[in-house]
PDB file of C-alpha atoms in Angstrom:
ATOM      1  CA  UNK A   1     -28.073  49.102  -8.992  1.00  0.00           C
ATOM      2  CA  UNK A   2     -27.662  52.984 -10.168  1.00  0.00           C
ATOM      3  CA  UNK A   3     -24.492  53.720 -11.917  1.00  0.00           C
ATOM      4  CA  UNK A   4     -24.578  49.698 -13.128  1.00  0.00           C
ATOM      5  CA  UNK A   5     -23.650  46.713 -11.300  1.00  0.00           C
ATOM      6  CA  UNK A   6     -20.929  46.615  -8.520  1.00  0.00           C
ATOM      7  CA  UNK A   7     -19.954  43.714  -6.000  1.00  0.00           C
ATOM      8  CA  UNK A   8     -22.334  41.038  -4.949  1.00  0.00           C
ATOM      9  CA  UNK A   9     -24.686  41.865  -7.513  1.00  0.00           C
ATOM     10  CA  UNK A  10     -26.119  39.876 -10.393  1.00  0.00           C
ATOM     11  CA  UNK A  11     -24.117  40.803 -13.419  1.00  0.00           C
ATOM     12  CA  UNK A  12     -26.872  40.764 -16.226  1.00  0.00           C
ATOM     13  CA  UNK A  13     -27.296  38.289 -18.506  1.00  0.00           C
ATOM     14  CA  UNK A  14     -26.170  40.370 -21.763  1.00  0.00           C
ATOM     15  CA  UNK A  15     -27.436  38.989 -24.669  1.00  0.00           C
ATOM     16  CA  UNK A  16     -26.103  40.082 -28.488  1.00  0.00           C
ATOM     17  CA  UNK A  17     -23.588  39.346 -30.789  1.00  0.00           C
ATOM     18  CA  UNK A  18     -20.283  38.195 -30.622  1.00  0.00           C
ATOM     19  CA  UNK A  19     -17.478  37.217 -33.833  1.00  0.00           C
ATOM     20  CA  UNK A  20     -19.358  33.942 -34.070  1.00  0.00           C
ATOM     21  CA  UNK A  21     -22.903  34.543 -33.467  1.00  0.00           C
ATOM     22  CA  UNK A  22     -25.856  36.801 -33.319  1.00  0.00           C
ATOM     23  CA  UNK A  23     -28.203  34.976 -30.708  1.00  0.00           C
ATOM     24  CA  UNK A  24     -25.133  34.522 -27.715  1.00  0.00           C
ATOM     25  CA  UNK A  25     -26.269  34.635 -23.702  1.00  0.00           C
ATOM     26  CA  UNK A  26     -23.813  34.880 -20.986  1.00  0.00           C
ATOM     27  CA  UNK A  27     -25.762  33.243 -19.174  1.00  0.00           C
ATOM     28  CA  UNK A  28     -26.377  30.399 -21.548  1.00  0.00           C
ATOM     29  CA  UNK A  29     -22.135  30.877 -22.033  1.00  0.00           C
ATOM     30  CA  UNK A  30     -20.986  30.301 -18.683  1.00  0.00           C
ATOM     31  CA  UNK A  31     -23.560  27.993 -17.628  1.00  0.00           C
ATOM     32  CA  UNK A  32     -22.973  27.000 -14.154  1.00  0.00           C
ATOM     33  CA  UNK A  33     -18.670  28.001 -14.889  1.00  0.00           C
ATOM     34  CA  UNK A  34     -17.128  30.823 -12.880  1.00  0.00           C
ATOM     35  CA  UNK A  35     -16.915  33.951 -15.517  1.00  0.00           C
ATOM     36  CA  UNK A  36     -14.690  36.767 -16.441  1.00  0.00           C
ATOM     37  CA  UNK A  37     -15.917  39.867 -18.555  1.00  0.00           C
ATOM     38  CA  UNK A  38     -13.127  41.993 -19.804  1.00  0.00           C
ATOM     39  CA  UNK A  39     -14.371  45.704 -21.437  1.00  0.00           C
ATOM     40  CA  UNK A  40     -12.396  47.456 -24.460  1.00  0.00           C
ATOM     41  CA  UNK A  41     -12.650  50.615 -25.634  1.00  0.00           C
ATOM     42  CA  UNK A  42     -12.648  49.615 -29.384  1.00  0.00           C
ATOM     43  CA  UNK A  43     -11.141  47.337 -31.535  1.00  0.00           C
ATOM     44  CA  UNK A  44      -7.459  47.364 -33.116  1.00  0.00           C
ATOM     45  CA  UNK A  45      -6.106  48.939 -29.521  1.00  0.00           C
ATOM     46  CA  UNK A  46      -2.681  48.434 -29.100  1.00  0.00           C
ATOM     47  CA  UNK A  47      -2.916  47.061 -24.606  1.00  0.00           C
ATOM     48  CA  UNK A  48      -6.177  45.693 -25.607  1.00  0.00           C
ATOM     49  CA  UNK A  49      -4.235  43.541 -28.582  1.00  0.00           C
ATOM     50  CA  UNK A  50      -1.661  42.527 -26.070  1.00  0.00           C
ATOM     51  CA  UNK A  51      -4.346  41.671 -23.331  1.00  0.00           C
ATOM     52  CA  UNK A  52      -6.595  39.805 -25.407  1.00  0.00           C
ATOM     53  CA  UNK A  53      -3.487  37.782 -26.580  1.00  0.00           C
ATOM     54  CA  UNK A  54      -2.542  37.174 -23.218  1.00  0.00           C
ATOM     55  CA  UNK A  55      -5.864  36.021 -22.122  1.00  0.00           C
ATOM     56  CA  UNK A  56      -5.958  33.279 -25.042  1.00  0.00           C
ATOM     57  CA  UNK A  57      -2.337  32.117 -24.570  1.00  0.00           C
ATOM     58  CA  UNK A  58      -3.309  31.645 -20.689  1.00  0.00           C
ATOM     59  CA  UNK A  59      -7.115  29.999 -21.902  1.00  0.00           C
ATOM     60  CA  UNK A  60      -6.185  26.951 -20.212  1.00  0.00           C
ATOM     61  CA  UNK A  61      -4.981  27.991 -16.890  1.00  0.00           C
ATOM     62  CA  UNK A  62      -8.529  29.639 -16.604  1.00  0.00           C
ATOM     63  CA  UNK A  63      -9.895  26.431 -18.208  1.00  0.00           C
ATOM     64  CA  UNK A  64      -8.517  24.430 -15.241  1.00  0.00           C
ATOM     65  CA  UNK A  65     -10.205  26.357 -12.496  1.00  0.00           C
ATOM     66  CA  UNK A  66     -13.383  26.246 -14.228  1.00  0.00           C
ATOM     67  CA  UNK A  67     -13.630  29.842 -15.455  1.00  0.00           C
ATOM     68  CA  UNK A  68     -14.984  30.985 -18.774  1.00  0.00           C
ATOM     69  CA  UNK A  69     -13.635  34.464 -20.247  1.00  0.00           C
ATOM     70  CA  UNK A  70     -15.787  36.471 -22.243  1.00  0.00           C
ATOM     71  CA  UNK A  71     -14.131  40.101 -24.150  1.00  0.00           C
ATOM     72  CA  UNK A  72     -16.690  42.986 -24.575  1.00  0.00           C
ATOM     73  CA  UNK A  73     -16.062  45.717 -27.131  1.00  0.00           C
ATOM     74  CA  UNK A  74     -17.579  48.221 -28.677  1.00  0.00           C
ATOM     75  CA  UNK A  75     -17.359  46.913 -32.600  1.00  0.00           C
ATOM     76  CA  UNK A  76     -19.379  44.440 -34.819  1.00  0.00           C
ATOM     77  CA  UNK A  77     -18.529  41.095 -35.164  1.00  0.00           C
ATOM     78  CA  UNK A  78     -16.812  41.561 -38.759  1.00  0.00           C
ATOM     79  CA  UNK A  79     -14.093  43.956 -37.165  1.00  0.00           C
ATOM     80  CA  UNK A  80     -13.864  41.462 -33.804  1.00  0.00           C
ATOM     81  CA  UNK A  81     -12.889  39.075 -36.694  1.00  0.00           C
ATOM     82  CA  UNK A  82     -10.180  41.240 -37.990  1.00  0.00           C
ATOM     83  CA  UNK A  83      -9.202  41.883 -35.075  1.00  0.00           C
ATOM     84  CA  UNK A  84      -9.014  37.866 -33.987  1.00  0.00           C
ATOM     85  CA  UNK A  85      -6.112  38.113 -36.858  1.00  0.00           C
ATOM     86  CA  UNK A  86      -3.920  40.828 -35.687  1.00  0.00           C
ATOM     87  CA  UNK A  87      -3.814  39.338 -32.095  1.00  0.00           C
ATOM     88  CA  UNK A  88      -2.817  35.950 -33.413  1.00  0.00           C
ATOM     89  CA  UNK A  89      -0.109  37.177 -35.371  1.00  0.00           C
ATOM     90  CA  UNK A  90       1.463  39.942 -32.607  1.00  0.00           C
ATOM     91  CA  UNK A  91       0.408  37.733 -29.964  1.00  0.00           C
ATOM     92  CA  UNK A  92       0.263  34.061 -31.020  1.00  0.00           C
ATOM     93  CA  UNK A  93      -2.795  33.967 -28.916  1.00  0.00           C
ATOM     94  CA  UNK A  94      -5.538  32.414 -30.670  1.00  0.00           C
ATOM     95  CA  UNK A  95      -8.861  33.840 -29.202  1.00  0.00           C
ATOM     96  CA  UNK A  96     -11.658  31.338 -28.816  1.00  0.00           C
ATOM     97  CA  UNK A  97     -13.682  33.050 -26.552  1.00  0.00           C
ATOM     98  CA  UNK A  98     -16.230  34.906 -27.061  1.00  0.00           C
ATOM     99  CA  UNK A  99     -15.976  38.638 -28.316  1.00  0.00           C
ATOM    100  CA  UNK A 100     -19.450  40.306 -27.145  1.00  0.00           C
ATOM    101  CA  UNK A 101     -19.972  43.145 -29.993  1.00  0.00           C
ATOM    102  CA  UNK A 102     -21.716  46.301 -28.350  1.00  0.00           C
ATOM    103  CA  UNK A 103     -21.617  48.956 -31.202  1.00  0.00           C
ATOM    104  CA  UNK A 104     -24.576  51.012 -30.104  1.00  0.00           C
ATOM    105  CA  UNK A 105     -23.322  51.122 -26.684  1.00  0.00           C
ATOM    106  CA  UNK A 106     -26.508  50.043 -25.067  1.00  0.00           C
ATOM    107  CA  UNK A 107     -24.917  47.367 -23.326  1.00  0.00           C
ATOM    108  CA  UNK A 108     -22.412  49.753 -21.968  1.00  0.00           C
ATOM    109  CA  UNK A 109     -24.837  52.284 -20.798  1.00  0.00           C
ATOM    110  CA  UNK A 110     -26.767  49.268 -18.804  1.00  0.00           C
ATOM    111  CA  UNK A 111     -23.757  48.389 -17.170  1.00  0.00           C
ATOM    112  CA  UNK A 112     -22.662  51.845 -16.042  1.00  0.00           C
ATOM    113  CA  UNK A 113     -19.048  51.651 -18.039  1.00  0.00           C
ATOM    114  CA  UNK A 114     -19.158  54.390 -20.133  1.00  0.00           C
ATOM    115  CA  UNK A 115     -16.352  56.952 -20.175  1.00  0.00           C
ATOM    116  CA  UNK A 116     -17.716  60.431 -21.337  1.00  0.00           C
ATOM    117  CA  UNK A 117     -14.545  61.882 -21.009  1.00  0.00           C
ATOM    118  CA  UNK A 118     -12.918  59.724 -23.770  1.00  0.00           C
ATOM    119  CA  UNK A 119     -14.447  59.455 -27.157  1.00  0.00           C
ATOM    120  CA  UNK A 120     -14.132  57.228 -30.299  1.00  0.00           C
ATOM    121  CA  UNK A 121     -13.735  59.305 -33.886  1.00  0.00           C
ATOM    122  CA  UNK A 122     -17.742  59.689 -34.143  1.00  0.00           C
ATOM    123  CA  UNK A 123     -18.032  61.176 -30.768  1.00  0.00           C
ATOM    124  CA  UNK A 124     -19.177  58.255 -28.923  1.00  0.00           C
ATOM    125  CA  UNK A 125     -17.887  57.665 -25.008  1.00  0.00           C
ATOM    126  CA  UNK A 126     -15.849  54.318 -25.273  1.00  0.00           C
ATOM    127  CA  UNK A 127     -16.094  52.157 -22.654  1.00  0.00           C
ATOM    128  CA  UNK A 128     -13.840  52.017 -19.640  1.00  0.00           C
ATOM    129  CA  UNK A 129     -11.616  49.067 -19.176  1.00  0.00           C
ATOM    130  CA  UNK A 130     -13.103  46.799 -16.442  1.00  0.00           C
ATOM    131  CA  UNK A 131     -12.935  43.438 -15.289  1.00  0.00           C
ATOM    132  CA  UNK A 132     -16.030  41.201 -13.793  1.00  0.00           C
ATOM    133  CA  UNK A 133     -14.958  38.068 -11.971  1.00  0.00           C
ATOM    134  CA  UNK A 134     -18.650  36.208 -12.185  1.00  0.00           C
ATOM    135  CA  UNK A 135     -19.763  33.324  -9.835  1.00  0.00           C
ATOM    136  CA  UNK A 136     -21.525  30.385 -10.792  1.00  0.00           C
ATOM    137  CA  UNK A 137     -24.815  32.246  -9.309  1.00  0.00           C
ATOM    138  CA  UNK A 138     -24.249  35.339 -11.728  1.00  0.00           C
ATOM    139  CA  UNK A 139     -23.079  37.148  -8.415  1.00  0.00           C
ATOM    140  CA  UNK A 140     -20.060  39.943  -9.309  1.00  0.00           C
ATOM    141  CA  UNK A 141     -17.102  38.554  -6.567  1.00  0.00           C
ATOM    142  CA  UNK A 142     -14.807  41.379  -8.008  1.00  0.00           C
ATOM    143  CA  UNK A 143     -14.765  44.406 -10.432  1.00  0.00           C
ATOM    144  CA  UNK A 144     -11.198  46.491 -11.495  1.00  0.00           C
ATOM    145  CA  UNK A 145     -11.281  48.928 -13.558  1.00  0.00           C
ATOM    146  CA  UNK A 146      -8.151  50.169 -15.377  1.00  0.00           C
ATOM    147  CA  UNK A 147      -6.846  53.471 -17.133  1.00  0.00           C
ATOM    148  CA  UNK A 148      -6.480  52.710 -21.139  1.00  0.00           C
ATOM    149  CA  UNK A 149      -2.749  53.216 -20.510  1.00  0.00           C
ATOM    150  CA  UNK A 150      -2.459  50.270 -18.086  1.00  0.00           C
ATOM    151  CA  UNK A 151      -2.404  46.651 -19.061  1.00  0.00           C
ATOM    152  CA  UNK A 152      -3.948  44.359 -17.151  1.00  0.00           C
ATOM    153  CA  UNK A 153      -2.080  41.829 -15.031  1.00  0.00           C
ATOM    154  CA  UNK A 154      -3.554  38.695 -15.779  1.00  0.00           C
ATOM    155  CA  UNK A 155      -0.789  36.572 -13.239  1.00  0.00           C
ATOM    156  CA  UNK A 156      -3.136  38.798 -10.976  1.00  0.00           C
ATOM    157  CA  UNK A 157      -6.234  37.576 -12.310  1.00  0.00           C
ATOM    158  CA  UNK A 158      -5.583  34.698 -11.692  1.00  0.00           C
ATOM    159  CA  UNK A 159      -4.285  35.061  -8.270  1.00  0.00           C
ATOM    160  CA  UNK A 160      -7.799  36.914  -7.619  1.00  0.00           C
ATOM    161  CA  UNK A 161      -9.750  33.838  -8.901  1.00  0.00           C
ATOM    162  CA  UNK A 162      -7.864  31.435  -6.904  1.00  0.00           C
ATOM    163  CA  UNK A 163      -8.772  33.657  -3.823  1.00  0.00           C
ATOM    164  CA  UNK A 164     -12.330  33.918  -4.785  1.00  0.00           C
ATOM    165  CA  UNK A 165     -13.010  30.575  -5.395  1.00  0.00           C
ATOM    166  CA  UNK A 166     -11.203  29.295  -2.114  1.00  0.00           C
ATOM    167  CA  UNK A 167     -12.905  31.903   0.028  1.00  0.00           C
ATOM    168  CA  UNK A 168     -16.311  30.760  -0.805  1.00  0.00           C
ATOM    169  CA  UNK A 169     -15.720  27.742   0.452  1.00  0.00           C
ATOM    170  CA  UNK A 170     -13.387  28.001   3.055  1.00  0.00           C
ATOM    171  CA  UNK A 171     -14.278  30.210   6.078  1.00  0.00           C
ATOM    172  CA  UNK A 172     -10.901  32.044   5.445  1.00  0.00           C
ATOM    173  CA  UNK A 173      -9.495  35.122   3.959  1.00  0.00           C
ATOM    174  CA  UNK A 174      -6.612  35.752   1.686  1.00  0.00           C
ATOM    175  CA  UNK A 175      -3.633  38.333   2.987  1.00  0.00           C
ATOM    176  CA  UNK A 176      -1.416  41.019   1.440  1.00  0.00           C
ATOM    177  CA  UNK A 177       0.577  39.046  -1.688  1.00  0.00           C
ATOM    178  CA  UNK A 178      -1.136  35.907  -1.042  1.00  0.00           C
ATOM    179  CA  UNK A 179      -0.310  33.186  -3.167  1.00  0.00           C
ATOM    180  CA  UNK A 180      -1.077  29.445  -3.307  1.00  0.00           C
ATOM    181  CA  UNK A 181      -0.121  27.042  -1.213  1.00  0.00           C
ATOM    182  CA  UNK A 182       0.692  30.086   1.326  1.00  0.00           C
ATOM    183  CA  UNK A 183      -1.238  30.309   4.781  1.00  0.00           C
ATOM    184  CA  UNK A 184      -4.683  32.374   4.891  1.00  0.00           C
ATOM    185  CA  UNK A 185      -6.186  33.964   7.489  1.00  0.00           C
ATOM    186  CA  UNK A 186      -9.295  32.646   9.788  1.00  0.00           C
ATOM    187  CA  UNK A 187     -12.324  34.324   8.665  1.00  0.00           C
ATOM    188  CA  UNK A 188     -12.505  37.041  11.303  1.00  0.00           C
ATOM    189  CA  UNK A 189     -16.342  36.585  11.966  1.00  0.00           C
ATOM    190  CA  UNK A 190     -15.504  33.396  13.499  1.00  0.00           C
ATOM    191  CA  UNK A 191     -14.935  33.065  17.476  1.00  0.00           C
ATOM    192  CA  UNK A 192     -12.060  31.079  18.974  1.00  0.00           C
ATOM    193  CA  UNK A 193     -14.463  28.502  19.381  1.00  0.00           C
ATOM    194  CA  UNK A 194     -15.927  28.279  16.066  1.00  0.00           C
ATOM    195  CA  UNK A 195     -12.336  28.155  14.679  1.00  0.00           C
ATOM    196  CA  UNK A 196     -11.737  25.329  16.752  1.00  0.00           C
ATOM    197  CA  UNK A 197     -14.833  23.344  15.683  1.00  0.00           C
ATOM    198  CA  UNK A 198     -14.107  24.538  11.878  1.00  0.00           C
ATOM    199  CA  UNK A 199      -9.672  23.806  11.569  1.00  0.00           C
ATOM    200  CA  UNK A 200      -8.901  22.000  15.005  1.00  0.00           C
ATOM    201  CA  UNK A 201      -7.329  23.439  18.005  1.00  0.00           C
ATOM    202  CA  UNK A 202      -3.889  23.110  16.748  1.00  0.00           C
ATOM    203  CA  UNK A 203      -4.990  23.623  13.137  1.00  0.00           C
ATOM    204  CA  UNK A 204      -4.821  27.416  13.713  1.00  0.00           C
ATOM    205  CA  UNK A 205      -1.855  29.759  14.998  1.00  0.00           C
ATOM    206  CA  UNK A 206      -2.822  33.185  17.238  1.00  0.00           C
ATOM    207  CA  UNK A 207      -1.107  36.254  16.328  1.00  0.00           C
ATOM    208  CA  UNK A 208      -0.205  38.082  19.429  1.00  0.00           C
ATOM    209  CA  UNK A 209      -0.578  42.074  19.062  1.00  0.00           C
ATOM    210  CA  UNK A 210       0.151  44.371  21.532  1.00  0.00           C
ATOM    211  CA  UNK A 211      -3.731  45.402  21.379  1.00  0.00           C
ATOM    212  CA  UNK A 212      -4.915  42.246  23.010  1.00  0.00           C
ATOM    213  CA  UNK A 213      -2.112  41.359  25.301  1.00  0.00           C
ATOM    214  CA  UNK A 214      -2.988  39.926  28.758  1.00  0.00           C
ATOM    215  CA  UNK A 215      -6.650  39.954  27.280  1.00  0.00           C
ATOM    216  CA  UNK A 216      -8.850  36.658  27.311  1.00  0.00           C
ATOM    217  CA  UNK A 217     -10.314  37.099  24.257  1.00  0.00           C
ATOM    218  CA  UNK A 218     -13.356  35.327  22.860  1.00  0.00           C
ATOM    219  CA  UNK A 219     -12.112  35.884  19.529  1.00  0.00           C
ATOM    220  CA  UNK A 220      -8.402  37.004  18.225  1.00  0.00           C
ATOM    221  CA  UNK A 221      -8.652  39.318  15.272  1.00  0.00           C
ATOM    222  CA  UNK A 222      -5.654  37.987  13.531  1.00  0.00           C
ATOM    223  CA  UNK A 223      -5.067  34.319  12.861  1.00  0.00           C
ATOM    224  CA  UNK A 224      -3.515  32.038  10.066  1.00  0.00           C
ATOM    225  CA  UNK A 225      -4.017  28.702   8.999  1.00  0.00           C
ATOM    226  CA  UNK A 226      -2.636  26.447   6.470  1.00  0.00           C
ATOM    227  CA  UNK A 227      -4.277  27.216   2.390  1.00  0.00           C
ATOM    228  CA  UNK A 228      -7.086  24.460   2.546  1.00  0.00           C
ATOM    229  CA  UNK A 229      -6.914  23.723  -0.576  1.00  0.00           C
ATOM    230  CA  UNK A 230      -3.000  23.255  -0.927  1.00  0.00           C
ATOM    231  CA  UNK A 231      -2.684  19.692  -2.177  1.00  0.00           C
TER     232      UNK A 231
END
């Protein structure tokens, strides 16, 4: 994986420091738990004080889906500590996740997020602000990276894990916008036939396009179904 990881790929098991520790394992972390790694630049970053906040005021919406969050920055666990502080008090947030300390920037350089064009006051590249969405196998679902004028959208997170998680075990795909509890579309790999074996004739609706008009198709490119797992 030249350049570091990207989609599909094992995301390593990084292995370090964090505020609380000096012997922490992602791997060991997230167990067999979905995963998101979020980078920062540095410490004491005003969007990464608001993001990290954000993240631990919304810990338990990722705590019922089974996903584990894990911050990465390029600091030592005393200033990740300090740091802890500020968020809770601009934030409220308290952060109980783990902080991942990568001062050397080793870990950065492995993982292919290093940003030569921005520097920290030594004249080190900082790291650019990307998010892994990890799979219980270790497998990257999804990667976005982010300019460090941009905040992250966690309610889009979030929207991205639900999709993830459904579409690994559903033979369906999630549209433009798509929210819960809205339809999804039939995996497109699937004939007509397979779709009726997998959701039931009726259990799926045929978009008619003008491409395949007056066509007897073996398989229709664009179909919805009802979100699976919409209780």
């Amino acid at each position: 994986m030249p350049g570091g990881p990207t989609i599909n790929d094992k995301f390593p098991d990084i292995k370090g420091e964090t505020q609380d520790t000096t012997e922490f394992s992602l791997y060991d972390y997230l167990g067999d738990s979905w995963g998101i790694v979020f980078m920062h630049p540095g410490d004491f970053t005003p969007v990464c004080t608001t993001e990290l906040g954000t993240a631990a005021l919304m810990a338990k919406d990722f705590e019922k889906r089974g996903v584990k969050l894990c911050g990465f920055s390029c600091n030592d666990g005393k200033s990740h500590k300090a740091w802890i502080e500020d968020i809770k008090t601009v934030t409220g947030g308290s952060v109980k996740f783990p902080i991942f300390c990568d001062p050397s920037r080793a870990v950065a350089a492995e993982l292919g997020i290093l940003d030569a064009t921005n520097m920290d006051a030594k004249g080190l590249p900082l790291t650019v602000r990307s998010v892994f969405i990890i799979k219980p196998d270790k497998g990257i679902a999804l990667m976005m990276t982010y300019p460090a004028s941009t905040g992250r959208s966690f309610a889009e997170i979030l929207r991205v894990v639900d999709s993830c998680q459904m579409t690994v075990k559903h033979a369906v795909a999630t549209p433009v916008n798509w929210k819960n509890g809205e339809d999804v579309l039939v995996n497109f790999p699937l004939s007509n036939a397979q779709a009726d074996e997998r959701f039931g004739k009726d259990g799926y609706k045929i978009v008619e396009v003008p491409s395949e008009k007056g066509k007897d198709l073996a398989r229709n490119y664009l179909r919805t179904t009802a979100d699976p797992m919409a209780s």
